[in-house]
Protein backbone atom coordinates (compact mmCIF):
# COMPACT_ATOMS: atom_id res chain seq x y z
CA MET A 1 56.34 98.44 27.04
CA ASN A 2 59.14 99.02 29.57
CA ILE A 3 60.85 95.81 28.45
CA ARG A 4 60.88 97.06 24.85
CA LYS A 5 62.39 100.40 25.89
CA THR A 6 65.00 98.63 28.00
CA LEU A 7 65.93 96.24 25.18
CA LEU A 8 66.06 99.09 22.67
CA SER A 9 68.27 101.12 25.01
CA LEU A 10 70.60 98.15 25.51
CA ALA A 11 70.77 97.52 21.77
CA LEU A 12 71.61 101.16 21.08
CA LEU A 13 74.27 101.18 23.79
CA ALA A 14 75.80 97.98 22.40
CA MET A 15 75.89 99.41 18.87
CA ALA A 16 77.50 102.61 20.12
CA ALA A 17 80.10 100.66 22.10
CA PHE A 18 81.04 98.35 19.22
CA SER A 19 81.15 101.09 16.61
CA SER A 20 83.90 103.01 18.38
CA SER A 21 87.18 103.62 16.63
CA GLY A 22 88.89 101.29 19.10
CA PHE A 23 88.28 98.45 16.64
CA ALA A 24 89.77 100.28 13.67
CA GLY A 25 93.03 98.98 12.26
CA PRO A 26 95.97 101.15 11.31
CA PRO A 27 95.29 103.80 8.65
CA ALA A 28 95.67 102.55 5.09
CA LYS A 29 98.53 103.89 2.98
CA ILE A 30 98.71 104.32 -0.78
CA ALA A 31 101.88 102.19 -0.70
CA ASP A 32 99.64 99.28 0.41
CA LEU A 33 98.11 99.37 -3.10
CA ALA A 34 101.43 98.92 -4.93
CA TRP A 35 100.33 95.40 -5.97
CA MET A 36 97.68 97.02 -8.22
CA THR A 37 100.20 98.81 -10.44
CA GLY A 38 100.60 97.48 -13.94
CA ASN A 39 98.41 96.48 -16.85
CA TRP A 40 95.44 94.20 -16.34
CA ALA A 41 93.25 92.89 -19.16
CA GLY A 42 90.59 90.30 -19.69
CA ASN A 43 87.53 89.39 -21.67
CA LEU A 44 84.11 90.42 -20.47
CA GLY A 45 81.70 88.65 -22.78
CA ALA A 46 82.44 89.87 -26.30
CA ASN A 47 84.32 92.90 -24.93
CA GLN A 48 87.90 93.45 -23.78
CA LEU A 49 88.42 95.24 -20.45
CA GLU A 50 91.78 96.91 -19.78
CA GLU A 51 93.03 98.60 -16.61
CA ASN A 52 96.32 100.49 -16.45
CA TRP A 53 97.33 101.44 -12.90
CA ILE A 54 100.24 103.76 -12.17
CA MET A 55 101.77 104.30 -8.76
CA GLY A 56 101.26 107.93 -8.09
CA GLU A 57 103.01 110.62 -6.22
CA ALA A 58 101.83 112.89 -3.45
CA GLY A 59 99.67 110.21 -1.85
CA SER A 60 97.59 109.05 -4.80
CA ILE A 61 97.39 106.15 -7.24
CA ALA A 62 95.62 106.46 -10.60
CA ALA A 63 94.16 104.23 -13.29
CA MET A 64 92.70 104.38 -16.75
CA VAL A 65 90.05 101.76 -17.54
CA ARG A 66 88.76 101.06 -21.05
CA MET A 67 86.25 98.60 -22.47
CA THR A 68 86.37 97.88 -26.19
CA GLY A 69 84.53 95.55 -28.49
CA GLU A 70 83.23 95.36 -32.04
CA GLY A 71 85.73 98.02 -33.15
CA ALA A 72 84.56 100.67 -30.68
CA THR A 73 85.24 101.94 -27.17
CA SER A 74 82.12 101.42 -25.09
CA MET A 75 83.42 102.66 -21.73
CA PHE A 76 86.27 104.81 -20.44
CA GLU A 77 86.97 105.59 -16.80
CA MET A 78 89.61 107.50 -14.85
CA ILE A 79 90.18 106.48 -11.23
CA THR A 80 92.18 108.28 -8.54
CA ILE A 81 92.60 106.94 -5.03
């Protein structure tokens, strides 16, 4: 029983040590997502999926996503990052 407690304690200590923010990279910036801007479209089965990304202001980027097929819109989504 003592071996189990010791191993559990060591495992918890190791997880705590490796989960520290010391391994985190630099903070992400909205400018890093500039490659996403523009119009993207493709077929998804019988449907057409469109994404329109605009580079935002004030630290955000936004998109409108639409899926159409058979003469109707089946999905619409607004995204803000």
